[in-house]
Amino acid sequence: MNAIAKIGRNDACHCGSGKKYKKCCGQAATEAPSPAAVPPIDFAALTTLLNTRRHGELEAAARAQIAARPNSGVLWKLLGAALYAQRKDPIAALETAARLLPNDAEAQTNLGNALRAQGRLPEAAARHRRAIEILATYPEAHNNLGAVLRDMGRHEEAAASFRRALALEDRFPLAHNNLGIALLACGRANEAVAAHRRALALAPDFAQAHAALGDALRSLGALEEAAASYRRAIAIKSDDVDSLRHLGDTLAALGQPEPAAAAYRRVLELEPRSAEVHGSLGNAWRDLWQPAAAAESYRAALALQPDSPELHNSLGNALLELGQIEPAVQSYRRSLELKPHAAKTLSNLGSALRDLARLDEAAASYQKALELEPDSAQMSAEILINLAVVERLLGRLARAEASISRALELDPMSTAAILVRADVASDRGEFAAAEALYRQTFAVDPDSAPAWAGIAALRKMGEGDGDWIAVARRLLARPRRPRETAHLQFAMGKYFDDIKEYADAFASYRAANELIKTCRPPHDREQLSRTFAFIAQLYDRDWIDQGRADPLAGSVPRPIFVVGMPRSGTSLAEQILASHPDVFGAGELSYWKLASFEMGRRSLENGPSAALSAEFAGKYRALLAMLAPRHAHVVDKMPANFAHLGMIHAALPEARIIHMRRNPIDTCLSIYFQNFHIGHTYANDLDDLAHYYEEYLRLMDHWQAVLPSDAILDVPYEALVDDPESWSRRMVEFAGLPWHEACLNAHETVRPVSTFSKWQVRQKINRRSVQRWRNYAAFLGPLRRLSPEAAVA
């Protein structure tokens, strides 16, 4: 506000006379006191208070003087200046000054500044125009009018006002800076940069100009220079919240999340109730691979802005990275309640549902996202790729391929699409084609750890693959998200295992698992024990007898369940059975995991009943009929169905259950050596694995005791690979099928396989994985207690 500027002897006098201060009121201040009763105005003292910023004292002195001289416009103007500087309401004082000094341009523009501060922009503009009518050569009035016009969004007019101010006084840093701000708003960033640089040439310590220059440079994509400008502004004015926030945003855009987070934290020290900055800090934490800290920041933002769909979506992303998938789904659904047509959020919801193995729901969410016409071709391509992943997991490889083709039409350089195409090729057993696609991806993106790691899963690595491990080590040295690094470490573990460098292999696997543990919720052994104990207590022999539905014969596909621990041979058993022309291999269906919650709840409320079991059986049979309309039998090889066998048998008494059993240490090591889904919280720690295996055995012993003796066929993996024909015949006979020779050549069966065993099941049955644990005898630790043989090895 011009009224609080220092008064120089050569400045225009406050009284509006047009004379210099030293020839007007300044001279009066030095004259002898009037003999009148009213003492003269002590302008010298008031000027000293103004120039030394003693605004409280100036207010008191001006009020005292006004009591004696209520019609002195200069006193009212000084009082207004004192109030304005103290952030008190100066309007009444300045209106009085303007009324008493109708031809004082400064009094008019001072009032205009005060009105602008209160958001009364049209009135403010009128006052500044009045000042210009009084004194057209008054640069401050032109500058102040420009500031009001800028606030009103009339940026071209504002720029014209700033230019008029500069035509009158070129050495006017504030006007140059204001001109730059207006030019940037008009989309003329290069001109804005020039204006800010001129302001800084005149006033090098002008913090606002440094900040505004940063804004202009950022709009031009000159991010490093912009960050330097913001830092200069902060060095001058350490509590400049806007510069700190913009510095954080710029550093985040530069891929420097750590200093960005520091800038945001400093903002929050000054303004702790900024939801926007809490959200930005959450983004920085995610970029630093700290999803727990990110979730905390997003929750802090939501406490301040609970109806922000963007923040709910961001919280969902952090929770998904933490493996807290159900809470992530809730966050995405809340975001969609607030903003139903957000394609990105629908896509994120699809990814969470995919991680819950609710694949049909995931596909529907992706489809809905596509129907909403996402903001960009790149986003549409990303959603199509996610849809392709789900179609692939559902075994619908033709649909997956179609989605990939559409994605590549939208984004021909999408390496993510090529990676999924490689996965589809490997699901089909086209391993050479898959490797070519992985290498094609890596040629486009030489930093792609997933592309390079994917090669190792396709075949047995050998001494001739030295170039592969050299590149893998180079990739490992680069900073990247923990899950990507872990993926690469798992692949390196397989490489060293294949070439029989077992110590290096175990070191790689251990490093991978330790990284994964930082990205998933901790495994709760006590909760697992309670859950399995509750299942055994609920589904006892009485419950099963009372809840058993009638078997359903006829043309409905008859289910064959293959259960057991992961990596116990379930994929091999499915491949053998699915080689029979009457059998369809459906892969791992999540139906009973999801049904167990609802069926268990209702049976606790109302007790077991054949009607309840039949209801869930009917829905399951409908699913099988949809998946395999032309087959008499369907294999569901979800290993974790071992936890639901009481419910499954009661609902489907005609179902056949094949239980794969493998050497416990071979089983657990094989799990430890694979990059399992984040939901397998036990998979990354040998102690957790040993405990999980013991609980699994306890529950299987319960089912053997309470189910009919002919309900479950135990198949030892080692016996199956030693004598594949005898055990294959037993499985086929147990399933109620006539023998077919194709079951002896299961490795030749062409069908989609999307588990970790996709390569192994297409090789002739062999004993390479039997007693594999002996290669790692030095590293078994708590696994030894699972086997007397290993305990003494």
CSV table of N, CA, C and O in Angstrom, one decimal, residues 218 241-253 256-268 271-291 293-302 304-305 308 310-315 318 481:
chain,number,residue,atom,x,y,z
A,218,ARG,N,9.1,-22.8,-14.6
A,218,ARG,CA,8.4,-24.1,-14.5
A,218,ARG,C,7.5,-24.3,-15.6
A,218,ARG,O,7.4,-25.4,-16.1
A,241,VAL,N,5.7,-19.7,2.2
A,241,VAL,CA,5.0,-21.0,2.0
A,241,VAL,C,4.8,-21.4,0.5
A,241,VAL,O,5.0,-22.5,0.1
A,242,ASP,N,4.4,-20.4,-0.3
A,242,ASP,CA,4.1,-20.7,-1.7
A,242,ASP,C,5.4,-21.2,-2.4
A,242,ASP,O,5.4,-22.1,-3.2
A,243,SER,N,6.5,-20.5,-2.1
A,243,SER,CA,7.8,-20.9,-2.7
A,243,SER,C,8.2,-22.3,-2.3
A,243,SER,O,8.7,-23.1,-3.1
A,244,LEU,N,8.0,-22.6,-1.0
A,244,LEU,CA,8.3,-23.9,-0.5
A,244,LEU,C,7.5,-25.0,-1.1
A,244,LEU,O,8.0,-26.1,-1.5
A,245,ARG,N,6.2,-24.7,-1.3
A,245,ARG,CA,5.3,-25.7,-1.9
A,245,ARG,C,5.6,-25.9,-3.4
A,245,ARG,O,5.7,-27.0,-3.9
A,246,HIS,N,5.9,-24.8,-4.1
A,246,HIS,CA,6.2,-24.9,-5.5
A,246,HIS,C,7.6,-25.6,-5.7
A,246,HIS,O,7.8,-26.3,-6.7
A,247,LEU,N,8.5,-25.3,-4.8
A,247,LEU,CA,9.8,-26.0,-4.8
A,247,LEU,C,9.6,-27.5,-4.7
A,247,LEU,O,10.1,-28.3,-5.4
A,248,GLY,N,8.7,-27.9,-3.7
A,248,GLY,CA,8.4,-29.3,-3.6
A,248,GLY,C,7.8,-29.9,-4.8
A,248,GLY,O,8.2,-31.0,-5.3
A,249,ASP,N,6.9,-29.2,-5.4
A,249,ASP,CA,6.2,-29.7,-6.7
A,249,ASP,C,7.3,-29.9,-7.8
A,249,ASP,O,7.2,-30.8,-8.6
A,250,THR,N,8.2,-28.9,-7.9
A,250,THR,CA,9.2,-28.9,-8.9
A,250,THR,C,10.2,-30.1,-8.7
A,250,THR,O,10.5,-30.8,-9.7
A,251,LEU,N,10.6,-30.3,-7.5
A,251,LEU,CA,11.5,-31.4,-7.2
A,251,LEU,C,10.9,-32.7,-7.5
A,251,LEU,O,11.5,-33.6,-8.0
A,252,ALA,N,9.6,-32.8,-7.1
A,252,ALA,CA,8.9,-34.1,-7.4
A,252,ALA,C,8.8,-34.3,-8.9
A,252,ALA,O,9.0,-35.5,-9.3
A,253,ALA,N,8.6,-33.3,-9.7
A,253,ALA,CA,8.5,-33.4,-11.1
A,253,ALA,C,9.9,-33.8,-11.7
A,253,ALA,O,10.0,-34.4,-12.7
A,256,GLN,N,13.0,-36.1,-7.8
A,256,GLN,CA,13.8,-35.9,-6.6
A,256,GLN,C,12.9,-35.9,-5.4
A,256,GLN,O,12.6,-34.9,-4.7
A,257,PRO,N,12.3,-37.1,-5.0
A,257,PRO,CA,11.2,-37.1,-4.0
A,257,PRO,C,11.8,-36.8,-2.6
A,257,PRO,O,11.0,-36.3,-1.8
A,258,GLU,N,13.0,-37.1,-2.3
A,258,GLU,CA,13.5,-36.8,-1.0
A,258,GLU,C,13.6,-35.4,-0.6
A,258,GLU,O,13.0,-34.9,0.4
A,259,PRO,N,14.2,-34.5,-1.4
A,259,PRO,CA,14.2,-33.1,-1.1
A,259,PRO,C,12.8,-32.5,-1.3
A,259,PRO,O,12.4,-31.5,-0.6
A,260,ALA,N,12.0,-33.1,-2.2
A,260,ALA,CA,10.6,-32.6,-2.3
A,260,ALA,C,9.8,-32.9,-1.0
A,260,ALA,O,9.1,-32.0,-0.5
A,261,ALA,N,10.0,-34.0,-0.4
A,261,ALA,CA,9.4,-34.3,0.9
A,261,ALA,C,9.8,-33.3,2.0
A,261,ALA,O,9.0,-32.9,2.8
A,262,ALA,N,11.1,-33.0,2.0
A,262,ALA,CA,11.6,-32.0,2.9
A,262,ALA,C,11.0,-30.7,2.8
A,262,ALA,O,10.6,-30.0,3.8
A,263,ALA,N,10.8,-30.3,1.5
A,263,ALA,CA,10.1,-29.0,1.3
A,263,ALA,C,8.6,-29.0,1.8
A,263,ALA,O,8.2,-28.1,2.5
A,264,TYR,N,7.9,-30.1,1.5
A,264,TYR,CA,6.6,-30.2,2.0
A,264,TYR,C,6.5,-30.3,3.5
A,264,TYR,O,5.6,-29.7,4.1
A,265,ARG,N,7.4,-31.0,4.1
A,265,ARG,CA,7.4,-31.0,5.6
A,265,ARG,C,7.6,-29.6,6.2
A,265,ARG,O,7.0,-29.3,7.2
A,266,ARG,N,8.5,-28.8,5.5
A,266,ARG,CA,8.7,-27.4,6.0
A,266,ARG,C,7.4,-26.6,5.9
A,266,ARG,O,7.0,-25.8,6.8
A,267,VAL,N,6.7,-26.8,4.7
A,267,VAL,CA,5.4,-26.1,4.6
A,267,VAL,C,4.4,-26.5,5.7
A,267,VAL,O,3.8,-25.6,6.3
A,268,LEU,N,4.4,-27.8,6.0
A,268,LEU,CA,3.5,-28.2,7.1
A,268,LEU,C,3.8,-27.7,8.5
A,268,LEU,O,3.0,-27.6,9.3
A,271,GLU,N,2.2,-24.3,7.9
A,271,GLU,CA,0.7,-24.4,7.7
A,271,GLU,C,0.3,-25.9,7.8
A,271,GLU,O,0.1,-26.6,6.9
A,272,PRO,N,0.1,-26.4,9.1
A,272,PRO,CA,-0.2,-27.8,9.3
A,272,PRO,C,-1.5,-28.2,8.8
A,272,PRO,O,-1.8,-29.4,8.6
A,273,ARG,N,-2.4,-27.3,8.5
A,273,ARG,CA,-3.8,-27.7,8.1
A,273,ARG,C,-3.9,-27.6,6.5
A,273,ARG,O,-5.0,-27.3,6.1
A,274,SER,N,-2.9,-27.8,5.8
A,274,SER,CA,-3.0,-27.8,4.3
A,274,SER,C,-3.2,-29.2,3.8
A,274,SER,O,-2.3,-30.0,3.8
A,275,ALA,N,-4.4,-29.5,3.5
A,275,ALA,CA,-4.7,-30.9,2.9
A,275,ALA,C,-3.9,-31.1,1.6
A,275,ALA,O,-3.4,-32.2,1.4
A,276,GLU,N,-3.8,-30.1,0.8
A,276,GLU,CA,-3.1,-30.3,-0.5
A,276,GLU,C,-1.6,-30.7,-0.2
A,276,GLU,O,-1.1,-31.6,-0.9
A,277,VAL,N,-1.0,-30.0,0.8
A,277,VAL,CA,0.4,-30.4,1.0
A,277,VAL,C,0.6,-31.7,1.7
A,277,VAL,O,1.5,-32.5,1.4
A,278,HIS,N,-0.3,-32.1,2.6
A,278,HIS,CA,-0.3,-33.4,3.1
A,278,HIS,C,-0.4,-34.5,2.0
A,278,HIS,O,0.3,-35.5,2.0
A,279,GLY,N,-1.3,-34.2,1.0
A,279,GLY,CA,-1.4,-35.1,-0.1
A,279,GLY,C,-0.2,-35.2,-1.0
A,279,GLY,O,0.3,-36.2,-1.4
A,280,SER,N,0.5,-34.0,-1.2
A,280,SER,CA,1.7,-34.0,-2.0
A,280,SER,C,2.8,-34.7,-1.2
A,280,SER,O,3.6,-35.4,-1.9
A,281,LEU,N,2.9,-34.5,0.1
A,281,LEU,CA,3.9,-35.3,0.9
A,281,LEU,C,3.6,-36.8,0.7
A,281,LEU,O,4.6,-37.6,0.6
A,282,GLY,N,2.3,-37.2,0.7
A,282,GLY,CA,2.0,-38.6,0.5
A,282,GLY,C,2.5,-39.1,-0.8
A,282,GLY,O,3.1,-40.2,-0.9
A,283,ASN,N,2.4,-38.3,-1.8
A,283,ASN,CA,2.9,-38.7,-3.2
A,283,ASN,C,4.4,-38.8,-3.1
A,283,ASN,O,5.0,-39.8,-3.7
A,284,ALA,N,5.1,-37.9,-2.4
A,284,ALA,CA,6.6,-38.0,-2.3
A,284,ALA,C,7.0,-39.3,-1.6
A,284,ALA,O,7.9,-40.0,-2.0
A,285,TRP,N,6.3,-39.6,-0.5
A,285,TRP,CA,6.6,-40.9,0.2
A,285,TRP,C,6.4,-42.1,-0.7
A,285,TRP,O,7.2,-43.0,-0.6
A,286,ARG,N,5.4,-42.1,-1.5
A,286,ARG,CA,5.2,-43.2,-2.4
A,286,ARG,C,6.3,-43.3,-3.4
A,286,ARG,O,6.8,-44.4,-3.7
A,287,ASP,N,6.8,-42.1,-3.9
A,287,ASP,CA,7.9,-42.1,-4.8
A,287,ASP,C,9.2,-42.6,-4.1
A,287,ASP,O,10.2,-43.1,-4.8
A,288,LEU,N,9.3,-42.4,-2.8
A,288,LEU,CA,10.4,-42.9,-2.0
A,288,LEU,C,10.2,-44.4,-1.5
A,288,LEU,O,11.0,-44.9,-0.7
A,289,TRP,N,9.1,-45.0,-2.1
A,289,TRP,CA,8.9,-46.4,-1.8
A,289,TRP,C,8.6,-46.6,-0.3
A,289,TRP,O,8.9,-47.6,0.3
A,290,GLN,N,7.9,-45.7,0.3
A,290,GLN,CA,7.5,-45.8,1.7
A,290,GLN,C,5.9,-45.7,1.8
A,290,GLN,O,5.4,-44.6,2.2
A,291,PRO,N,5.2,-46.7,1.4
A,291,PRO,CA,3.8,-46.6,1.3
A,291,PRO,C,3.1,-46.4,2.7
A,291,PRO,O,2.0,-45.8,2.8
A,293,ALA,N,4.2,-44.5,5.2
A,293,ALA,CA,4.3,-43.1,5.5
A,293,ALA,C,3.3,-42.4,4.5
A,293,ALA,O,2.7,-41.4,4.9
A,294,ALA,N,3.2,-42.8,3.3
A,294,ALA,CA,2.3,-42.2,2.3
A,294,ALA,C,0.9,-42.3,2.8
A,294,ALA,O,0.1,-41.4,2.8
A,295,ALA,N,0.5,-43.5,3.3
A,295,ALA,CA,-0.9,-43.7,3.8
A,295,ALA,C,-1.2,-42.8,5.0
A,295,ALA,O,-2.2,-42.2,5.1
A,296,GLU,N,-0.2,-42.6,5.8
A,296,GLU,CA,-0.3,-41.7,7.0
A,296,GLU,C,-0.6,-40.3,6.5
A,296,GLU,O,-1.5,-39.6,7.0
A,297,SER,N,0.2,-39.8,5.5
A,297,SER,CA,0.0,-38.5,5.0
A,297,SER,C,-1.4,-38.3,4.3
A,297,SER,O,-2.1,-37.3,4.5
A,298,TYR,N,-1.8,-39.3,3.5
A,298,TYR,CA,-3.1,-39.2,2.9
A,298,TYR,C,-4.2,-39.2,3.9
A,298,TYR,O,-5.2,-38.5,3.8
A,299,ARG,N,-4.1,-39.9,5.0
A,299,ARG,CA,-5.1,-39.9,6.1
A,299,ARG,C,-5.1,-38.5,6.7
A,299,ARG,O,-6.2,-38.0,7.1
A,300,ALA,N,-4.0,-37.9,6.9
A,300,ALA,CA,-3.9,-36.6,7.5
A,300,ALA,C,-4.6,-35.6,6.6
A,300,ALA,O,-5.4,-34.7,7.0
A,301,ALA,N,-4.4,-35.7,5.3
A,301,ALA,CA,-5.1,-34.9,4.3
A,301,ALA,C,-6.6,-35.1,4.3
A,301,ALA,O,-7.4,-34.1,4.3
A,302,LEU,N,-7.0,-36.3,4.4
A,302,LEU,CA,-8.5,-36.6,4.4
A,302,LEU,C,-9.1,-36.2,5.7
A,302,LEU,O,-10.3,-35.8,5.7
A,304,LEU,N,-8.6,-33.4,7.0
A,304,LEU,CA,-8.9,-32.0,6.7
A,304,LEU,C,-9.8,-31.8,5.5
A,304,LEU,O,-10.6,-30.8,5.4
A,305,GLN,N,-9.8,-32.8,4.6
A,305,GLN,CA,-10.7,-32.7,3.4
A,305,GLN,C,-11.3,-34.1,3.1
A,305,GLN,O,-10.9,-34.7,2.2
A,308,SER,N,-12.6,-35.5,-0.6
A,308,SER,CA,-11.8,-35.4,-1.8
A,308,SER,C,-11.7,-36.8,-2.4
A,308,SER,O,-11.0,-37.7,-1.9
A,310,GLU,N,-9.9,-37.6,-5.0
A,310,GLU,CA,-8.5,-37.8,-5.3
A,310,GLU,C,-7.7,-38.4,-4.2
A,310,GLU,O,-6.9,-39.3,-4.3
A,311,LEU,N,-7.9,-37.8,-3.0
A,311,LEU,CA,-7.2,-38.3,-1.8
A,311,LEU,C,-7.6,-39.7,-1.4
A,311,LEU,O,-6.8,-40.5,-1.0
A,312,HIS,N,-8.9,-40.0,-1.5
A,312,HIS,CA,-9.3,-41.4,-1.3
A,312,HIS,C,-8.7,-42.4,-2.3
A,312,HIS,O,-8.2,-43.5,-1.9
A,313,ASN,N,-8.6,-42.0,-3.5
A,313,ASN,CA,-7.9,-42.8,-4.5
A,313,ASN,C,-6.4,-43.0,-4.2
A,313,ASN,O,-5.9,-44.1,-4.3
A,314,SER,N,-5.8,-41.9,-3.8
A,314,SER,CA,-4.3,-42.0,-3.4
A,314,SER,C,-4.1,-42.9,-2.2
A,314,SER,O,-3.2,-43.7,-2.2
A,315,LEU,N,-5.0,-42.8,-1.2
A,315,LEU,CA,-4.9,-43.7,-0.1
A,315,LEU,C,-5.0,-45.1,-0.5
A,315,LEU,O,-4.3,-46.0,0.0
A,318,ALA,N,-1.7,-46.4,-1.9
A,318,ALA,CA,-0.8,-46.7,-0.8
A,318,ALA,C,-1.1,-48.0,-0.1
A,318,ALA,O,-0.2,-48.8,0.2
A,481,ARG,N,12.0,-49.3,-7.3
A,481,ARG,CA,11.1,-49.7,-6.3
A,481,ARG,C,11.4,-51.1,-5.8
A,481,ARG,O,11.9,-52.0,-6.5
